Tab-separated table of C-alpha atoms and ligand atoms in Angstrom:
chain	number	residue	atom	x	y	z
L	1181	UNK	CA	0.122	0.083	-0.001
L	1182	UNK	CA	0.858	3.565	-0.306
L	1183	UNK	CA	3.310	4.347	2.431
L	1184	UNK	CA	1.978	7.953	3.366
L	1185	UNK	CA	-1.460	6.605	4.623
L	1186	UNK	CA	-1.652	4.063	7.618
L	1187	UNK	CA	-1.691	0.514	7.427
L	1188	UNK	CA	-5.132	-0.949	7.989
L	1189	UNK	CA	-4.085	-4.059	8.780
L	1190	UNK	CA	-1.836	-2.936	11.656
L	1191	UNK	CA	-3.324	-2.287	15.305
L	1192	UNK	CA	-2.832	1.136	16.963
L	1193	UNK	CA	-0.016	-0.451	19.224
L	1194	UNK	CA	2.012	-1.484	16.041
L	1195	UNK	CA	0.971	-5.213	16.275
L	1196	UNK	CA	-0.395	-6.790	12.949
L	1197	UNK	CA	-3.574	-8.207	11.897
L	1198	UNK	CA	-2.889	-11.353	9.869
L	1199	UNK	CA	-6.582	-13.369	9.778
L	1200	UNK	CA	-9.685	-12.427	9.268
L	1201	UNK	CA	-10.814	-13.063	12.530
L	1202	UNK	CA	-8.277	-10.717	13.683
L	1203	UNK	CA	-9.579	-8.001	11.295
L	1204	UNK	CA	-13.239	-8.660	12.500
L	1205	UNK	CA	-12.634	-8.912	16.274
L	1206	UNK	CA	-9.680	-6.463	16.814
L	1207	UNK	CA	-9.157	-3.882	14.187
L	1208	UNK	CA	-12.514	-3.345	13.002
L	1209	UNK	CA	-13.912	-2.281	16.446
L	1210	UNK	CA	-10.771	-0.037	16.823
L	1211	UNK	CA	-11.185	1.454	13.654
L	1212	UNK	CA	-15.147	1.966	14.966
L	1213	UNK	CA	-14.053	3.276	17.994
L	1214	UNK	CA	-11.301	5.783	16.353
L	1215	UNK	CA	-13.709	7.552	13.671
L	1216	UNK	CA	-16.102	8.471	15.936
L	1217	UNK	CA	-13.901	9.614	18.910
L	1218	UNK	CA	-11.615	11.762	16.060
L	1219	UNK	CA	-13.954	12.768	13.366
L	1220	UNK	CA	-17.946	11.925	13.654
L	1221	UNK	CA	-18.755	11.831	17.001
L	1222	UNK	CA	-20.415	8.987	18.816
L	1223	UNK	CA	-23.439	7.372	17.314
L	1224	UNK	CA	-26.103	6.807	19.914
L	1225	UNK	CA	-27.858	3.458	20.184
L	1226	UNK	CA	-30.891	2.572	18.137
L	1227	UNK	CA	-33.679	4.293	19.523
L	1228	UNK	CA	-37.075	2.518	21.410
L	1229	UNK	CA	-39.773	3.741	19.812
L	1230	UNK	CA	-43.266	2.820	18.399
L	1231	UNK	CA	-43.756	0.738	15.570
L	1232	UNK	CA	-43.458	2.402	11.895
L	1233	UNK	CA	-46.569	3.890	10.448
L	1234	UNK	CA	-47.495	3.088	6.755
L	1235	UNK	CA	-49.237	6.448	6.042
L	1236	UNK	CA	-49.798	5.739	2.140
L	1237	UNK	CA	-49.627	2.715	0.303
L	1238	UNK	CA	-50.687	3.157	-3.752
L	1239	UNK	CA	-49.853	2.374	-7.382
L	1240	UNK	CA	-47.230	3.758	-9.354
L	1241	UNK	CA	-45.943	4.633	-12.761
L	1242	UNK	CA	-49.372	3.015	-13.899
L	1243	UNK	CA	-49.080	-0.223	-11.779
L	1244	UNK	CA	-45.766	-1.193	-12.859
L	1245	UNK	CA	-44.900	0.048	-8.883
L	1246	UNK	CA	-46.296	0.728	-5.775
L	1247	UNK	CA	-45.376	3.640	-3.807
L	1248	UNK	CA	-45.339	3.438	0.384
L	1249	UNK	CA	-44.614	6.509	2.641
L	1250	UNK	CA	-43.770	5.762	6.193
L	1251	UNK	CA	-43.209	7.435	9.057
L	1252	UNK	CA	-40.273	6.052	10.864
L	1253	UNK	CA	-40.106	7.284	14.619
L	1254	UNK	CA	-36.873	8.925	15.605
L	1255	UNK	CA	-37.140	8.557	19.115
L	1256	UNK	CA	-39.519	9.052	21.804
L	1257	UNK	CA	-43.082	10.764	21.139
L	1258	UNK	CA	-42.536	14.523	20.078
L	1259	UNK	CA	-38.716	13.407	18.691
L	1260	UNK	CA	-38.554	13.958	14.702
L	1261	UNK	CA	-39.784	11.218	12.456
L	1262	UNK	CA	-38.625	10.206	9.198
L	1263	UNK	CA	-40.578	10.022	6.163
L	1264	UNK	CA	-39.266	7.423	4.385
L	1265	UNK	CA	-40.656	6.896	0.603
L	1266	UNK	CA	-40.609	3.524	-0.803
L	1267	UNK	CA	-40.887	2.746	-4.442
L	1268	UNK	CA	-40.772	-1.118	-5.567
L	1269	UNK	CA	-41.447	-2.897	-8.420
L	1270	UNK	CA	-44.690	-4.653	-8.290
L	1271	UNK	CA	-45.012	-8.257	-7.875
L	1272	UNK	CA	-41.562	-9.056	-6.467
L	1273	UNK	CA	-39.193	-8.998	-3.535
L	1274	UNK	CA	-36.748	-6.369	-5.081
L	1275	UNK	CA	-33.366	-5.535	-4.081
L	1276	UNK	CA	-33.313	-1.960	-3.251
L	1277	UNK	CA	-31.335	1.585	-3.461
L	1278	UNK	CA	-31.587	3.952	-0.221
L	1279	UNK	CA	-30.534	7.080	-0.186
L	1280	UNK	CA	-30.958	10.571	1.335
L	1281	UNK	CA	-32.194	13.630	-0.511
L	1282	UNK	CA	-31.313	17.384	-0.479
L	1283	UNK	CA	-34.590	18.565	-1.258
L	1284	UNK	CA	-37.552	16.568	-0.578
L	1285	UNK	CA	-39.146	13.198	-1.553
L	1286	UNK	CA	-41.996	14.614	-4.485
L	1287	UNK	CA	-39.586	17.720	-5.392
L	1288	UNK	CA	-36.168	15.707	-6.013
L	1289	UNK	CA	-36.726	12.230	-6.294
L	1290	UNK	CA	-39.939	11.646	-8.061
L	1291	UNK	CA	-38.749	14.630	-10.776
L	1292	UNK	CA	-38.302	13.596	-14.374
L	1293	UNK	CA	-34.661	12.761	-15.362
L	1294	UNK	CA	-32.937	16.076	-16.450
L	1295	UNK	CA	-35.110	18.540	-14.513
L	1296	UNK	CA	-32.959	18.988	-11.569
L	1297	UNK	CA	-28.931	18.910	-11.117
L	1298	UNK	CA	-29.543	16.166	-8.603
L	1299	UNK	CA	-31.385	13.004	-10.612
L	1300	UNK	CA	-32.620	9.934	-9.346
L	1301	UNK	CA	-33.460	7.930	-12.747
L	1302	UNK	CA	-36.692	6.487	-10.687
L	1303	UNK	CA	-38.016	5.141	-13.721
L	1304	UNK	CA	-35.428	3.466	-15.263
L	1305	UNK	CA	-34.153	2.123	-11.605
L	1306	UNK	CA	-37.493	0.566	-11.227
L	1307	UNK	CA	-37.936	-0.851	-14.729
L	1308	UNK	CA	-34.396	-2.790	-13.783
L	1309	UNK	CA	-35.798	-4.452	-11.006
L	1310	UNK	CA	-34.540	-2.393	-8.279
L	1311	UNK	CA	-36.706	-0.784	-5.475
L	1312	UNK	CA	-35.873	3.109	-4.293
L	1313	UNK	CA	-36.163	4.488	-0.969
L	1314	UNK	CA	-35.399	7.826	0.402
L	1315	UNK	CA	-35.880	10.175	3.105
L	1316	UNK	CA	-35.302	14.478	3.053
L	1317	UNK	CA	-32.247	15.152	5.273
L	1318	UNK	CA	-34.065	17.410	7.387
L	1319	UNK	CA	-36.038	14.914	8.795
L	1320	UNK	CA	-33.430	13.569	10.768
L	1321	UNK	CA	-31.317	16.959	11.108
L	1322	UNK	CA	-31.329	20.114	9.183
L	1323	UNK	CA	-28.335	20.904	7.778
L	1324	UNK	CA	-27.444	23.818	9.324
L	1325	UNK	CA	-24.786	24.648	12.757
L	1326	UNK	CA	-27.528	24.134	15.457
L	1327	UNK	CA	-27.309	21.438	17.630
L	1328	UNK	CA	-31.118	22.280	18.945
L	1329	UNK	CA	-32.989	21.123	16.261
L	1330	UNK	CA	-33.421	17.420	14.460
L	1331	UNK	CA	-32.604	14.280	16.069
L	1332	UNK	CA	-29.432	15.609	18.245
L	1333	UNK	CA	-31.708	16.807	21.415
L	1334	UNK	CA	-33.472	13.482	21.908
L	1335	UNK	CA	-30.407	11.342	22.034
L	1336	UNK	CA	-27.633	13.562	24.301
L	1337	UNK	CA	-25.319	11.623	26.141
L	1338	UNK	CA	-26.243	11.199	29.524
L	1339	UNK	CA	-24.200	14.216	31.668
L	1340	UNK	CA	-23.975	16.497	28.317
L	1341	UNK	CA	-23.896	20.240	29.038
L	1342	UNK	CA	-25.490	22.546	27.297
L	1343	UNK	CA	-22.517	22.690	24.699
L	1344	UNK	CA	-21.993	19.942	22.300
L	1345	UNK	CA	-19.003	18.041	23.917
L	1346	UNK	CA	-15.898	17.387	21.924
L	1347	UNK	CA	-17.008	13.784	21.097
L	1348	UNK	CA	-20.729	14.340	20.816
L	1349	UNK	CA	-22.121	13.346	16.836
L	1350	UNK	CA	-22.295	15.668	14.362
L	1351	UNK	CA	-24.924	16.104	11.300
L	1352	UNK	CA	-23.161	13.335	9.160
L	1353	UNK	CA	-23.293	10.852	11.690
L	1354	UNK	CA	-27.033	11.720	12.436
L	1355	UNK	CA	-27.388	11.646	8.723
L	1356	UNK	CA	-25.977	8.168	8.715
L	1357	UNK	CA	-28.159	6.833	11.862
L	1358	UNK	CA	-31.091	8.027	9.648
L	1359	UNK	CA	-29.886	5.459	7.115
L	1360	UNK	CA	-29.832	3.060	9.681
L	1361	UNK	CA	-33.290	3.737	10.942
L	1362	UNK	CA	-34.632	3.288	7.537
L	1363	UNK	CA	-33.147	-0.343	7.512
L	1364	UNK	CA	-34.625	-1.181	10.696
L	1365	UNK	CA	-38.033	-0.503	8.582
L	1366	UNK	CA	-36.747	-2.188	5.211
L	1367	UNK	CA	-35.695	-5.385	6.564
L	1368	UNK	CA	-38.965	-5.811	7.400
L	1369	UNK	CA	-40.706	-5.016	4.122
L	1370	UNK	CA	-41.821	-7.402	2.429
L	1371	UNK	CA	-41.636	-5.810	-0.943
L	1372	UNK	CA	-37.724	-5.780	-0.358
L	1373	UNK	CA	-35.113	-7.888	-0.479
L	1374	UNK	CA	-33.393	-7.169	2.798
L	1375	UNK	CA	-30.245	-8.629	2.104
L	1376	UNK	CA	-29.584	-6.724	-1.186
L	1377	UNK	CA	-30.061	-2.876	-0.071
L	1378	UNK	CA	-27.517	-0.713	-1.431
L	1379	UNK	CA	-26.533	2.747	0.396
L	1380	UNK	CA	-26.245	5.395	-2.218
L	1381	UNK	CA	-25.863	9.095	-1.961
L	1382	UNK	CA	-24.376	12.079	-3.580
L	1383	UNK	CA	-21.569	14.512	-1.979
L	1384	UNK	CA	-22.380	15.448	1.553
L	1385	UNK	CA	-25.291	12.600	1.402
L	1386	UNK	CA	-22.306	10.244	-0.141
L	1387	UNK	CA	-20.359	11.040	2.937
L	1388	UNK	CA	-23.357	10.045	4.892
L	1389	UNK	CA	-24.005	6.849	2.749
L	1390	UNK	CA	-20.432	5.591	3.331
L	1391	UNK	CA	-20.459	6.323	7.109
L	1392	UNK	CA	-23.486	4.646	7.343
L	1393	UNK	CA	-22.225	1.348	5.073
L	1394	UNK	CA	-19.392	1.404	7.336
L	1395	UNK	CA	-20.962	1.465	10.880
L	1396	UNK	CA	-24.077	-0.893	9.571
L	1397	UNK	CA	-23.812	-4.565	8.098
L	1398	UNK	CA	-27.045	-4.336	6.737
L	1399	UNK	CA	-26.082	-2.287	4.038
L	1400	UNK	CA	-25.004	-4.825	1.149
L	1401	UNK	CA	-23.452	-2.483	-1.007
L	1402	UNK	CA	-22.085	1.288	-0.981
L	1403	UNK	CA	-21.999	3.909	-3.458
L	1404	UNK	CA	-20.859	7.090	-2.435
L	1405	UNK	CA	-20.979	9.285	-5.206
L	1406	UNK	CA	-18.656	12.644	-5.434
L	1407	UNK	CA	-18.370	12.603	-1.799
L	1408	UNK	CA	-15.294	14.044	-1.112
L	1409	UNK	CA	-13.544	15.267	2.002
L	1410	UNK	CA	-15.217	13.832	4.951
L	1411	UNK	CA	-16.110	10.689	2.864
L	1412	UNK	CA	-14.282	8.801	0.182
L	1413	UNK	CA	-11.272	11.248	0.191
L	1414	UNK	CA	-8.142	11.488	1.857
L	1415	UNK	CA	-7.651	13.489	4.766
L	1416	UNK	CA	-3.818	13.831	4.253
L	1417	UNK	CA	-4.298	15.695	0.893
L	1418	UNK	CA	-3.509	19.268	-0.293
L	1419	UNK	CA	-5.753	18.663	-3.363
L	1420	UNK	CA	-9.312	20.065	-3.215
L	1421	UNK	CA	-11.502	20.281	0.061
L	1422	UNK	CA	-9.229	19.874	2.812
L	1423	UNK	CA	-9.753	19.037	6.727
L	1424	UNK	CA	-9.309	23.047	7.580
L	1425	UNK	CA	-11.696	23.906	5.175
L	1426	UNK	CA	-14.510	21.716	5.709
L	1427	UNK	CA	-14.466	22.190	9.845
L	1428	UNK	CA	-14.451	26.053	8.586
L	1429	UNK	CA	-17.199	25.462	6.530
L	1430	UNK	CA	-19.452	23.153	7.645
L	1431	UNK	CA	-18.632	23.432	11.415
L	1432	UNK	CA	-21.486	21.408	12.183
L	1433	UNK	CA	-20.935	18.019	10.054
L	1434	UNK	CA	-18.140	16.606	12.617
L	1435	UNK	CA	-17.301	16.395	16.077
L	1436	UNK	CA	-15.538	19.412	17.405
L	1437	UNK	CA	-12.388	16.936	18.154
L	1438	UNK	CA	-12.146	16.919	14.452
L	1439	UNK	CA	-10.943	20.237	14.451
L	1440	UNK	CA	-7.508	19.533	16.255
L	1441	UNK	CA	-6.275	17.969	12.982
L	1442	UNK	CA	-7.224	21.171	10.659
L	1443	UNK	CA	-3.621	21.988	10.025
L	1444	UNK	CA	-2.073	18.368	10.932
L	1445	UNK	CA	-4.212	15.674	9.168
L	1446	UNK	CA	-1.060	13.475	9.113
L	1447	UNK	CA	-2.191	13.244	12.875
L	1448	UNK	CA	-5.359	11.513	12.665
L	1449	UNK	CA	-4.885	7.745	13.869
L	1450	UNK	CA	-6.394	7.017	10.358
L	1451	UNK	CA	-7.478	8.032	6.794
L	1452	UNK	CA	-10.430	7.357	4.783
L	1453	UNK	CA	-8.998	4.205	3.214
L	1454	UNK	CA	-10.166	2.876	6.701
L	1455	UNK	CA	-13.548	4.131	6.601
L	1456	UNK	CA	-14.135	2.382	3.094
L	1457	UNK	CA	-12.176	-0.960	4.719
L	1458	UNK	CA	-14.850	-1.298	7.337
L	1459	UNK	CA	-17.355	-1.833	4.679
L	1460	UNK	CA	-15.101	-5.142	3.458
L	1461	UNK	CA	-15.732	-7.501	2.463
L	1462	UNK	CA	-19.094	-5.920	0.984
L	1463	UNK	CA	-18.810	-4.079	-2.297
L	1464	UNK	CA	-18.204	-0.745	-2.665
L	1465	UNK	CA	-18.448	1.908	-5.887
L	1466	UNK	CA	-16.908	5.376	-5.822
L	1467	UNK	CA	-18.257	7.562	-8.541
L	1468	UNK	CA	-16.690	11.198	-9.585
L	1469	UNK	CA	-16.913	13.528	-12.390
L	1470	UNK	CA	-13.578	14.882	-14.173
L	1471	UNK	CA	-14.214	18.410	-13.291
L	1472	UNK	CA	-15.071	17.958	-9.931
L	1473	UNK	CA	-11.571	18.257	-8.456
L	1474	UNK	CA	-12.917	19.601	-4.796
L	1475	UNK	CA	-14.202	15.988	-4.313
L	1476	UNK	CA	-10.190	14.903	-5.299
L	1477	UNK	CA	-11.119	12.014	-8.134
L	1478	UNK	CA	-7.410	10.724	-7.853
L	1479	UNK	CA	-7.193	10.923	-3.979
L	1480	UNK	CA	-10.421	8.604	-3.751
L	1481	UNK	CA	-8.572	6.024	-6.211
L	1482	UNK	CA	-5.613	6.210	-3.867
L	1483	UNK	CA	-8.169	5.339	-0.919
L	1484	UNK	CA	-9.257	2.133	-2.716
L	1485	UNK	CA	-5.943	1.230	-3.578
L	1486	UNK	CA	-4.838	1.848	0.389
L	1487	UNK	CA	-7.957	-0.122	1.314
L	1488	UNK	CA	-7.460	-3.237	-0.883
L	1489	UNK	CA	-5.553	-5.345	1.080
L	1490	UNK	CA	-8.435	-5.681	3.874
L	1491	UNK	CA	-10.736	-7.233	0.956
L	1492	UNK	CA	-7.891	-9.448	0.245
L	1493	UNK	CA	-7.202	-10.703	3.679
L	1494	UNK	CA	-11.148	-11.646	3.796
L	1495	UNK	CA	-10.815	-13.837	0.940
L	1496	UNK	CA	-11.261	-11.219	-1.860
L	1497	UNK	CA	-10.215	-9.938	-4.881
L	1498	UNK	CA	-9.650	-6.551	-3.986
L	1499	UNK	CA	-9.059	-3.714	-6.454
L	1500	UNK	CA	-8.848	-4.732	-10.135
L	1501	UNK	CA	-6.330	-2.066	-11.672
L	1502	UNK	CA	-3.640	-0.055	-10.352
L	1503	UNK	CA	-4.635	3.166	-12.254
L	1504	UNK	CA	-8.380	4.860	-12.511
L	1505	UNK	CA	-10.107	3.367	-15.057
L	1506	UNK	CA	-11.089	6.128	-18.386
L	1507	UNK	CA	-13.620	8.344	-18.021
L	1508	UNK	CA	-16.926	6.622	-18.821
L	1509	UNK	CA	-15.806	3.208	-18.297
L	1510	UNK	CA	-16.689	1.304	-14.929
L	1511	UNK	CA	-14.240	-0.545	-13.102
L	1512	UNK	CA	-15.785	-3.420	-11.620
L	1513	UNK	CA	-14.915	-5.631	-8.752
L	1514	UNK	CA	-15.151	-5.498	-4.975
L	1515	UNK	CA	-13.742	-2.389	-4.914
L	1516	UNK	CA	-15.390	-0.302	-8.239
L	1517	UNK	CA	-14.593	3.063	-9.457
L	1518	UNK	CA	-16.255	5.232	-11.892
L	1519	UNK	CA	-15.875	8.653	-13.175
L	1520	UNK	CA	-17.716	10.659	-16.154
L	1521	UNK	CA	-17.007	13.926	-17.849
L	1522	UNK	CA	-18.673	17.014	-16.546
L	1523	UNK	CA	-19.312	18.816	-13.010
L	1524	UNK	CA	-20.461	18.054	-9.723
L	1525	UNK	CA	-24.238	16.638	-10.264
L	1526	UNK	CA	-26.008	13.210	-9.759
L	1527	UNK	CA	-26.715	12.766	-13.491
L	1528	UNK	CA	-28.544	9.699	-15.438
L	1529	UNK	CA	-25.077	8.999	-16.387
L	1530	UNK	CA	-24.006	7.780	-12.616
L	1531	UNK	CA	-27.159	6.001	-12.056
L	1532	UNK	CA	-26.468	3.819	-15.054
L	1533	UNK	CA	-23.317	3.398	-13.796
L	1534	UNK	CA	-24.864	2.209	-10.285
L	1535	UNK	CA	-27.273	-0.055	-11.530
L	1536	UNK	CA	-24.630	-1.624	-14.042
L	1537	UNK	CA	-22.363	-2.097	-10.559
L	1538	UNK	CA	-25.427	-3.565	-8.794
L	1539	UNK	CA	-26.496	-5.722	-11.416
L	1540	UNK	CA	-23.161	-7.708	-11.218
L	1541	UNK	CA	-23.231	-7.912	-7.355
L	1542	UNK	CA	-26.621	-9.188	-7.126
U	2009	GCU	C1	-19.648	21.559	-0.702
U	2009	GCU	C2	-18.700	21.044	0.667
U	2009	GCU	C3	-18.579	19.166	0.188
U	2009	GCU	C4	-20.069	18.803	-0.359
U	2009	GCU	C5	-20.710	19.379	-1.205
U	2009	GCU	C6	-21.972	18.811	-1.654
U	2009	GCU	O1	-18.744	21.609	-1.566
U	2009	GCU	O2	-17.771	21.522	0.509
U	2009	GCU	O3	-17.764	18.280	0.956
U	2009	GCU	O4	-19.841	17.425	-0.365
U	2009	GCU	O5	-20.940	20.653	-0.653
U	2009	GCU	O6	-22.759	18.210	-0.457
U	2009	GCU	O7	-22.424	19.130	-2.808
């Protein structure tokens, strides 16, 4: 692996990880703890809540599919509720793409292809035999530096003060936790093949998708798209967005302890290849756009290279190439990569790549 990134197969105390069992029992738990303590903050446990409530169940796309809207409670009575929209091809249990939207279920996810900058290609996805489930980010936590709204006030650690403590969870962790709450429901939805749920997301929602898949093994496949800094791009970099910039511009995304690394990311006890490695042996696809240098497409490929030894230790093939594939060509395998021409957006082009990748891992 590349010398400048920490070795995923070495414990903090320097001892090597030589077997799959050691990875699972020692290194994986160590990394889960480190990522929470230094970067995203600690996740609260799944909440004890009332049952989810299906408030709409109707035919969709002229009877070719079904639409269900489900209210999933995120805490005790009074806490926020996730409005999960679940679109399923009719008549069979289907694999599913789950992701958070920026603009609302109706406004963004149901918009026809090409109408909005971020597209969900719902019709095409359903026609290819996949279900789609999504909720609006603000259902879990509005995207602003305010910890009095969203789920945060409902899940404070015992004994916390008025201010957010250094390792209390930020907004990215809250979004990822929201994806896990959606999985709690989807596991029991009779129209969904719960063993084949891909977690997807664009940009900041890609960071959340990656984090959710790293922590929640019910996600069978992860597709963080143009996720950049705090997602699939390295923190040890000078390309695109840096730790200092992301903490300055989005102070609520991470725990405040992460700010200690603003000018010294090389002191972090991990880098983002190790967040990817937490997904192993499940497949992951990183998507990028050539003009989106802010998200550091080449750095993301380096993260795949540095993560690959973990897949190999777990008996998988790992990464199939030493170099980034040409623009427009999907690099398949356990560690997939796709880059297309153009700028920062979730376009029908990457949805087609998500579908092709999911087909190959069905
Ligand atoms: C900003 C931010 C990125 C983020 C992106 C987005 O550009 O710096 O980290 O991924 O917004 O969510 O669109």
